Structure formats: structure tokens, C-alpha cells
Amino acid sequence: MIWWVLAGVVVLSLVVLAIALVPVLKRLVRLRSEMTALQARAAEGEALRLRLEELTADAQIVRERLENFRTDSR
């Protein structure tokens, strides 16, 4: 008889645990998809930062050429 009570307690505990974990697992799935989206945006931001550095370097070269052109034409 005691074994049936213990088995019932164990089963009931597992059911309560499963009910408590379902919302947590759903939230983890949502957070994982949001993390993937954020990682993609971070990679895009890094690519844009590198492109900005390239454009800044190109602008500096053009600025220097323009300055050289102005001093040479005097």
C-alpha cells in the first residue's frame, strides 16, 4: 500500500514539474530565436562598421588629393 502512495507522489511531482517547466521552455525557445536575430544584426553592424572605416579611409585619400591639387595649382 505504501508503495502505491509513494508512486502516486512521484508521478504527481513529475506532473507538477512538467506543468511548471512548459512556460519556461516556451520562453527559452523564444529567447533563442531572438538571440539568433540579434547575432545576425550584430554581424550586420560589424560589416557596416568595417565598410564605414573603408569609406572614411577613402574620403581621407580624396581629401589629401584635393589638398595636393589645390597646392599644386597655385
PDB file of N, CA and C in Angstrom:
ATOM      1  N   MET A   1       0.814  -1.190   0.000  1.00  0.00           N
ATOM      2  CA  MET A   1       0.000   0.000   0.000  1.00  0.00           C
ATOM      3  C   MET A   1       0.868   1.268   0.000  1.00  0.00           C
ATOM      4  N   ILE A   2       1.939   1.261   0.800  1.00  0.00           N
ATOM      5  CA  ILE A   2       2.801   2.439   0.875  1.00  0.00           C
ATOM      6  C   ILE A   2       3.481   2.708  -0.449  1.00  0.00           C
ATOM      7  N   TRP A   3       3.743   1.615  -1.196  1.00  0.00           N
ATOM      8  CA  TRP A   3       4.395   1.783  -2.499  1.00  0.00           C
ATOM      9  C   TRP A   3       3.482   2.529  -3.468  1.00  0.00           C
ATOM     10  N   TRP A   4       2.197   2.282  -3.387  1.00  0.00           N
ATOM     11  CA  TRP A   4       1.246   2.984  -4.255  1.00  0.00           C
ATOM     12  C   TRP A   4       1.203   4.471  -3.913  1.00  0.00           C
ATOM     13  N   VAL A   5       1.273   4.767  -2.655  1.00  0.00           N
ATOM     14  CA  VAL A   5       1.261   6.175  -2.226  1.00  0.00           C
ATOM     15  C   VAL A   5       2.542   6.865  -2.701  1.00  0.00           C
ATOM     16  N   LEU A   6       3.674   6.213  -2.517  1.00  0.00           N
ATOM     17  CA  LEU A   6       4.939   6.780  -2.961  1.00  0.00           C
ATOM     18  C   LEU A   6       4.957   6.952  -4.482  1.00  0.00           C
ATOM     19  N   ALA A   7       4.465   5.957  -5.213  1.00  0.00           N
ATOM     20  CA  ALA A   7       4.419   6.055  -6.669  1.00  0.00           C
ATOM     21  C   ALA A   7       3.507   7.208  -7.089  1.00  0.00           C
ATOM     22  N   GLY A   8       2.393   7.384  -6.404  1.00  0.00           N
ATOM     23  CA  GLY A   8       1.478   8.487  -6.692  1.00  0.00           C
ATOM     24  C   GLY A   8       2.124   9.839  -6.425  1.00  0.00           C
ATOM     25  N   VAL A   9       2.876   9.933  -5.349  1.00  0.00           N
ATOM     26  CA  VAL A   9       3.575  11.174  -5.029  1.00  0.00           C
ATOM     27  C   VAL A   9       4.616  11.482  -6.094  1.00  0.00           C
ATOM     28  N   VAL A  10       5.357  10.473  -6.507  1.00  0.00           N
ATOM     29  CA  VAL A  10       6.379  10.679  -7.532  1.00  0.00           C
ATOM     30  C   VAL A  10       5.740  11.115  -8.846  1.00  0.00           C
ATOM     31  N   VAL A  11       4.688  10.445  -9.265  1.00  0.00           N
ATOM     32  CA  VAL A  11       4.004  10.788 -10.510  1.00  0.00           C
ATOM     33  C   VAL A  11       3.417  12.193 -10.417  1.00  0.00           C
ATOM     34  N   LEU A  12       2.773  12.507  -9.318  1.00  0.00           N
ATOM     35  CA  LEU A  12       2.191  13.830  -9.133  1.00  0.00           C
ATOM     36  C   LEU A  12       3.281  14.899  -9.139  1.00  0.00           C
ATOM     37  N   SER A  13       4.413  14.629  -8.523  1.00  0.00           N
ATOM     38  CA  SER A  13       5.531  15.573  -8.526  1.00  0.00           C
ATOM     39  C   SER A  13       6.052  15.801  -9.943  1.00  0.00           C
ATOM     40  N   LEU A  14       6.155  14.732 -10.720  1.00  0.00           N
ATOM     41  CA  LEU A  14       6.614  14.868 -12.099  1.00  0.00           C
ATOM     42  C   LEU A  14       5.626  15.669 -12.946  1.00  0.00           C
ATOM     43  N   VAL A  15       4.347  15.460 -12.710  1.00  0.00           N
ATOM     44  CA  VAL A  15       3.324  16.223 -13.446  1.00  0.00           C
ATOM     45  C   VAL A  15       3.419  17.706 -13.093  1.00  0.00           C
ATOM     46  N   VAL A  16       3.553  18.015 -11.813  1.00  0.00           N
ATOM     47  CA  VAL A  16       3.679  19.414 -11.381  1.00  0.00           C
ATOM     48  C   VAL A  16       4.947  20.033 -11.955  1.00  0.00           C
ATOM     49  N   LEU A  17       6.024  19.291 -11.949  1.00  0.00           N
ATOM     50  CA  LEU A  17       7.273  19.775 -12.513  1.00  0.00           C
ATOM     51  C   LEU A  17       7.125  20.054 -14.010  1.00  0.00           C
ATOM     52  N   ALA A  18       6.473  19.149 -14.736  1.00  0.00           N
ATOM     53  CA  ALA A  18       6.262  19.341 -16.172  1.00  0.00           C
ATOM     54  C   ALA A  18       5.398  20.569 -16.434  1.00  0.00           C
ATOM     55  N   ILE A  19       4.354  20.757 -15.641  1.00  0.00           N
ATOM     56  CA  ILE A  19       3.485  21.928 -15.808  1.00  0.00           C
ATOM     57  C   ILE A  19       4.259  23.212 -15.527  1.00  0.00           C
ATOM     58  N   ALA A  20       5.145  23.179 -14.578  1.00  0.00           N
ATOM     59  CA  ALA A  20       5.934  24.368 -14.247  1.00  0.00           C
ATOM     60  C   ALA A  20       6.995  24.641 -15.311  1.00  0.00           C
ATOM     61  N   LEU A  21       7.513  23.613 -15.956  1.00  0.00           N
ATOM     62  CA  LEU A  21       8.588  23.789 -16.929  1.00  0.00           C
ATOM     63  C   LEU A  21       8.116  24.186 -18.324  1.00  0.00           C
ATOM     64  N   VAL A  22       6.875  23.907 -18.665  1.00  0.00           N
ATOM     65  CA  VAL A  22       6.382  24.215 -20.005  1.00  0.00           C
ATOM     66  C   VAL A  22       6.520  25.706 -20.327  1.00  0.00           C
ATOM     67  N   PRO A  23       6.066  26.639 -19.471  1.00  0.00           N
ATOM     68  CA  PRO A  23       6.243  28.064 -19.808  1.00  0.00           C
ATOM     69  C   PRO A  23       7.712  28.474 -19.905  1.00  0.00           C
ATOM     70  N   VAL A  24       8.541  27.885 -19.060  1.00  0.00           N
ATOM     71  CA  VAL A  24       9.969  28.210 -19.088  1.00  0.00           C
ATOM     72  C   VAL A  24      10.588  27.746 -20.402  1.00  0.00           C
ATOM     73  N   LEU A  25      10.246  26.555 -20.842  1.00  0.00           N
ATOM     74  CA  LEU A  25      10.778  26.036 -22.099  1.00  0.00           C
ATOM     75  C   LEU A  25      10.280  26.845 -23.291  1.00  0.00           C
ATOM     76  N   LYS A  26       9.016  27.268 -23.262  1.00  0.00           N
ATOM     77  CA  LYS A  26       8.500  28.113 -24.339  1.00  0.00           C
ATOM     78  C   LYS A  26       9.267  29.435 -24.387  1.00  0.00           C
ATOM     79  N   ARG A  27       9.537  29.991 -23.233  1.00  0.00           N
ATOM     80  CA  ARG A  27      10.280  31.255 -23.191  1.00  0.00           C
ATOM     81  C   ARG A  27      11.712  31.063 -23.693  1.00  0.00           C
ATOM     82  N   LEU A  28      12.323  29.943 -23.348  1.00  0.00           N
ATOM     83  CA  LEU A  28      13.674  29.670 -23.831  1.00  0.00           C
ATOM     84  C   LEU A  28      13.718  29.553 -25.348  1.00  0.00           C
ATOM     85  N   VAL A  29      12.711  28.945 -25.940  1.00  0.00           N
ATOM     86  CA  VAL A  29      12.651  28.828 -27.397  1.00  0.00           C
ATOM     87  C   VAL A  29      12.548  30.222 -28.015  1.00  0.00           C
ATOM     88  N   ARG A  30      11.689  31.071 -27.448  1.00  0.00           N
ATOM     89  CA  ARG A  30      11.534  32.429 -27.950  1.00  0.00           C
ATOM     90  C   ARG A  30      12.829  33.213 -27.792  1.00  0.00           C
ATOM     91  N   LEU A  31      13.469  33.068 -26.648  1.00  0.00           N
ATOM     92  CA  LEU A  31      14.721  33.776 -26.411  1.00  0.00           C
ATOM     93  C   LEU A  31      15.823  33.306 -27.356  1.00  0.00           C
ATOM     94  N   ARG A  32      15.843  32.030 -27.675  1.00  0.00           N
ATOM     95  CA  ARG A  32      16.848  31.508 -28.598  1.00  0.00           C
ATOM     96  C   ARG A  32      16.662  32.113 -29.986  1.00  0.00           C
ATOM     97  N   SER A  33      15.418  32.216 -30.437  1.00  0.00           N
ATOM     98  CA  SER A  33      15.185  32.812 -31.758  1.00  0.00           C
ATOM     99  C   SER A  33      15.526  34.300 -31.746  1.00  0.00           C
ATOM    100  N   GLU A  34      15.227  34.982 -30.648  1.00  0.00           N
ATOM    101  CA  GLU A  34      15.600  36.394 -30.541  1.00  0.00           C
ATOM    102  C   GLU A  34      17.120  36.552 -30.502  1.00  0.00           C
ATOM    103  N   MET A  35      17.814  35.650 -29.847  1.00  0.00           N
ATOM    104  CA  MET A  35      19.273  35.700 -29.784  1.00  0.00           C
ATOM    105  C   MET A  35      19.870  35.507 -31.181  1.00  0.00           C
ATOM    106  N   THR A  36      19.302  34.597 -31.950  1.00  0.00           N
ATOM    107  CA  THR A  36      19.777  34.385 -33.311  1.00  0.00           C
ATOM    108  C   THR A  36      19.593  35.650 -34.149  1.00  0.00           C
ATOM    109  N   ALA A  37      18.445  36.295 -33.993  1.00  0.00           N
ATOM    110  CA  ALA A  37      18.191  37.536 -34.733  1.00  0.00           C
ATOM    111  C   ALA A  37      19.167  38.630 -34.297  1.00  0.00           C
ATOM    112  N   LEU A  38      19.433  38.718 -33.009  1.00  0.00           N
ATOM    113  CA  LEU A  38      20.373  39.726 -32.511  1.00  0.00           C
ATOM    114  C   LEU A  38      21.794  39.453 -32.991  1.00  0.00           C
ATOM    115  N   GLN A  39      22.177  38.202 -33.053  1.00  0.00           N
ATOM    116  CA  GLN A  39      23.513  37.864 -33.558  1.00  0.00           C
ATOM    117  C   GLN A  39      23.645  38.241 -35.037  1.00  0.00           C
ATOM    118  N   ALA A  40      22.561  38.040 -35.795  1.00  0.00           N
ATOM    119  CA  ALA A  40      22.588  38.423 -37.206  1.00  0.00           C
ATOM    120  C   ALA A  40      22.710  39.942 -37.341  1.00  0.00           C
ATOM    121  N   ARG A  41      21.984  40.673 -36.490  1.00  0.00           N
ATOM    122  CA  ARG A  41      22.080  42.139 -36.535  1.00  0.00           C
ATOM    123  C   ARG A  41      23.461  42.611 -36.103  1.00  0.00           C
ATOM    124  N   ALA A  42      24.069  41.934 -35.141  1.00  0.00           N
ATOM    125  CA  ALA A  42      25.418  42.300 -34.706  1.00  0.00           C
ATOM    126  C   ALA A  42      26.426  42.065 -35.827  1.00  0.00           C
ATOM    127  N   ALA A  43      26.270  40.974 -36.545  1.00  0.00           N
ATOM    128  CA  ALA A  43      27.160  40.700 -37.674  1.00  0.00           C
ATOM    129  C   ALA A  43      26.979  41.750 -38.761  1.00  0.00           C
ATOM    130  N   GLU A  44      25.734  42.132 -38.998  1.00  0.00           N
ATOM    131  CA  GLU A  44      25.462  43.181 -39.988  1.00  0.00           C
ATOM    132  C   GLU A  44      26.074  44.511 -39.536  1.00  0.00           C
ATOM    133  N   GLY A  45      25.952  44.807 -38.258  1.00  0.00           N
ATOM    134  CA  GLY A  45      26.547  46.035 -37.727  1.00  0.00           C
ATOM    135  C   GLY A  45      28.061  46.034 -37.854  1.00  0.00           C
ATOM    136  N   GLU A  46      28.674  44.900 -37.629  1.00  0.00           N
ATOM    137  CA  GLU A  46      30.135  44.795 -37.767  1.00  0.00           C
ATOM    138  C   GLU A  46      30.551  45.011 -39.218  1.00  0.00           C
ATOM    139  N   ALA A  47      29.791  44.428 -40.137  1.00  0.00           N
ATOM    140  CA  ALA A  47      30.089  44.613 -41.559  1.00  0.00           C
ATOM    141  C   ALA A  47      29.941  46.085 -41.944  1.00  0.00           C
ATOM    142  N   LEU A  48      28.911  46.726 -41.418  1.00  0.00           N
ATOM    143  CA  LEU A  48      28.712  48.153 -41.711  1.00  0.00           C
ATOM    144  C   LEU A  48      29.822  49.001 -41.109  1.00  0.00           C
ATOM    145  N   ARG A  49      30.283  48.616 -39.922  1.00  0.00           N
ATOM    146  CA  ARG A  49      31.376  49.358 -39.285  1.00  0.00           C
ATOM    147  C   ARG A  49      32.647  49.259 -40.124  1.00  0.00           C
ATOM    148  N   LEU A  50      32.935  48.062 -40.622  1.00  0.00           N
ATOM    149  CA  LEU A  50      34.105  47.880 -41.478  1.00  0.00           C
ATOM    150  C   LEU A  50      33.971  48.688 -42.768  1.00  0.00           C
ATOM    151  N   ARG A  51      32.779  48.702 -43.338  1.00  0.00           N
ATOM    152  CA  ARG A  51      32.551  49.482 -44.557  1.00  0.00           C
ATOM    153  C   ARG A  51      32.729  50.975 -44.274  1.00  0.00           C
ATOM    154  N   LEU A  52      32.266  51.419 -43.119  1.00  0.00           N
ATOM    155  CA  LEU A  52      32.431  52.822 -42.739  1.00  0.00           C
ATOM    156  C   LEU A  52      33.903  53.183 -42.600  1.00  0.00           C
ATOM    157  N   GLU A  53      34.685  52.282 -42.017  1.00  0.00           N
ATOM    158  CA  GLU A  53      36.120  52.536 -41.903  1.00  0.00           C
ATOM    159  C   GLU A  53      36.767  52.638 -43.287  1.00  0.00           C
ATOM    160  N   GLU A  54      36.349  51.771 -44.216  1.00  0.00           N
ATOM    161  CA  GLU A  54      36.880  51.831 -45.580  1.00  0.00           C
ATOM    162  C   GLU A  54      36.513  53.153 -46.248  1.00  0.00           C
ATOM    163  N   LEU A  55      35.263  53.561 -46.095  1.00  0.00           N
ATOM    164  CA  LEU A  55      34.826  54.814 -46.705  1.00  0.00           C
ATOM    165  C   LEU A  55      35.521  56.016 -46.081  1.00  0.00           C
ATOM    166  N   THR A  56      35.763  55.963 -44.790  1.00  0.00           N
ATOM    167  CA  THR A  56      36.477  57.047 -44.117  1.00  0.00           C
ATOM    168  C   THR A  56      37.904  57.138 -44.647  1.00  0.00           C
ATOM    169  N   ALA A  57      38.541  55.994 -44.830  1.00  0.00           N
ATOM    170  CA  ALA A  57      39.902  55.988 -45.384  1.00  0.00           C
ATOM    171  C   ALA A  57      39.899  56.527 -46.807  1.00  0.00           C
ATOM    172  N   ASP A  58      38.902  56.129 -47.612  1.00  0.00           N
ATOM    173  CA  ASP A  58      38.800  56.632 -48.979  1.00  0.00           C
ATOM    174  C   ASP A  58      38.564  58.145 -48.986  1.00  0.00           C
ATOM    175  N   ALA A  59      37.718  58.613 -48.087  1.00  0.00           N
ATOM    176  CA  ALA A  59      37.454  60.049 -48.009  1.00  0.00           C
ATOM    177  C   ALA A  59      38.717  60.808 -47.623  1.00  0.00           C
ATOM    178  N   GLN A  60      39.522  60.238 -46.739  1.00  0.00           N
ATOM    179  CA  GLN A  60      40.775  60.879 -46.354  1.00  0.00           C
ATOM    180  C   GLN A  60      41.730  60.963 -47.544  1.00  0.00           C
ATOM    181  N   ILE A  61      41.782  59.922 -48.341  1.00  0.00           N
ATOM    182  CA  ILE A  61      42.633  59.921 -49.535  1.00  0.00           C
ATOM    183  C   ILE A  61      42.169  61.006 -50.508  1.00  0.00           C
ATOM    184  N   VAL A  62      40.866  61.085 -50.724  1.00  0.00           N
ATOM    185  CA  VAL A  62      40.327  62.100 -51.629  1.00  0.00           C
ATOM    186  C   VAL A  62      40.614  63.493 -51.091  1.00  0.00           C
ATOM    187  N   ARG A  63      40.464  63.654 -49.776  1.00  0.00           N
ATOM    188  CA  ARG A  63      40.744  64.945 -49.145  1.00  0.00           C
ATOM    189  C   ARG A  63      42.216  65.341 -49.359  1.00  0.00           C
ATOM    190  N   GLU A  64      43.114  64.384 -49.176  1.00  0.00           N
ATOM    191  CA  GLU A  64      44.536  64.668 -49.371  1.00  0.00           C
ATOM    192  C   GLU A  64      44.842  64.988 -50.831  1.00  0.00           C
ATOM    193  N   ARG A  65      44.239  64.260 -51.757  1.00  0.00           N
ATOM    194  CA  ARG A  65      44.455  64.545 -53.181  1.00  0.00           C
ATOM    195  C   ARG A  65      43.940  65.936 -53.545  1.00  0.00           C
ATOM    196  N   LEU A  66      42.785  66.283 -53.002  1.00  0.00           N
ATOM    197  CA  LEU A  66      42.228  67.598 -53.265  1.00  0.00           C
ATOM    198  C   LEU A  66      43.139  68.695 -52.714  1.00  0.00           C
ATOM    199  N   GLU A  67      43.643  68.458 -51.532  1.00  0.00           N
ATOM    200  CA  GLU A  67      44.574  69.432 -50.926  1.00  0.00           C
ATOM    201  C   GLU A  67      45.856  69.544 -51.762  1.00  0.00           C
ATOM    202  N   ASN A  68      46.376  68.413 -52.230  1.00  0.00           N
ATOM    203  CA  ASN A  68      47.551  68.434 -53.107  1.00  0.00           C
ATOM    204  C   ASN A  68      47.251  69.145 -54.417  1.00  0.00           C
ATOM    205  N   PHE A  69      46.085  68.929 -54.953  1.00  0.00           N
ATOM    206  CA  PHE A  69      45.685  69.575 -56.190  1.00  0.00           C
ATOM    207  C   PHE A  69      45.620  71.095 -56.007  1.00  0.00           C
ATOM    208  N   ARG A  70      45.086  71.522 -54.870  1.00  0.00           N
ATOM    209  CA  ARG A  70      44.976  72.956 -54.596  1.00  0.00           C
ATOM    210  C   ARG A  70      46.353  73.596 -54.440  1.00  0.00           C
ATOM    211  N   THR A  71      47.264  72.893 -53.759  1.00  0.00           N
ATOM    212  CA  THR A  71      48.604  73.474 -53.559  1.00  0.00           C
ATOM    213  C   THR A  71      49.405  73.423 -54.854  1.00  0.00           C
ATOM    214  N   ASP A  72      49.186  72.414 -55.699  1.00  0.00           N
ATOM    215  CA  ASP A  72      49.924  72.325 -56.961  1.00  0.00           C
ATOM    216  C   ASP A  72      49.434  73.365 -57.985  1.00  0.00           C
ATOM    217  N   SER A  73      48.177  73.735 -57.910  1.00  0.00           N
ATOM    218  CA  SER A  73      47.638  74.665 -58.907  1.00  0.00           C
ATOM    219  C   SER A  73      47.973  76.112 -58.551  1.00  0.00           C
ATOM    220  N   ARG A  74      48.574  76.384 -57.421  1.00  0.00           N
ATOM    221  CA  ARG A  74      48.931  77.759 -57.032  1.00  0.00           C
ATOM    222  C   ARG A  74      50.205  78.176 -57.628  1.00  0.00           C
TER     223      ARG A  74
END
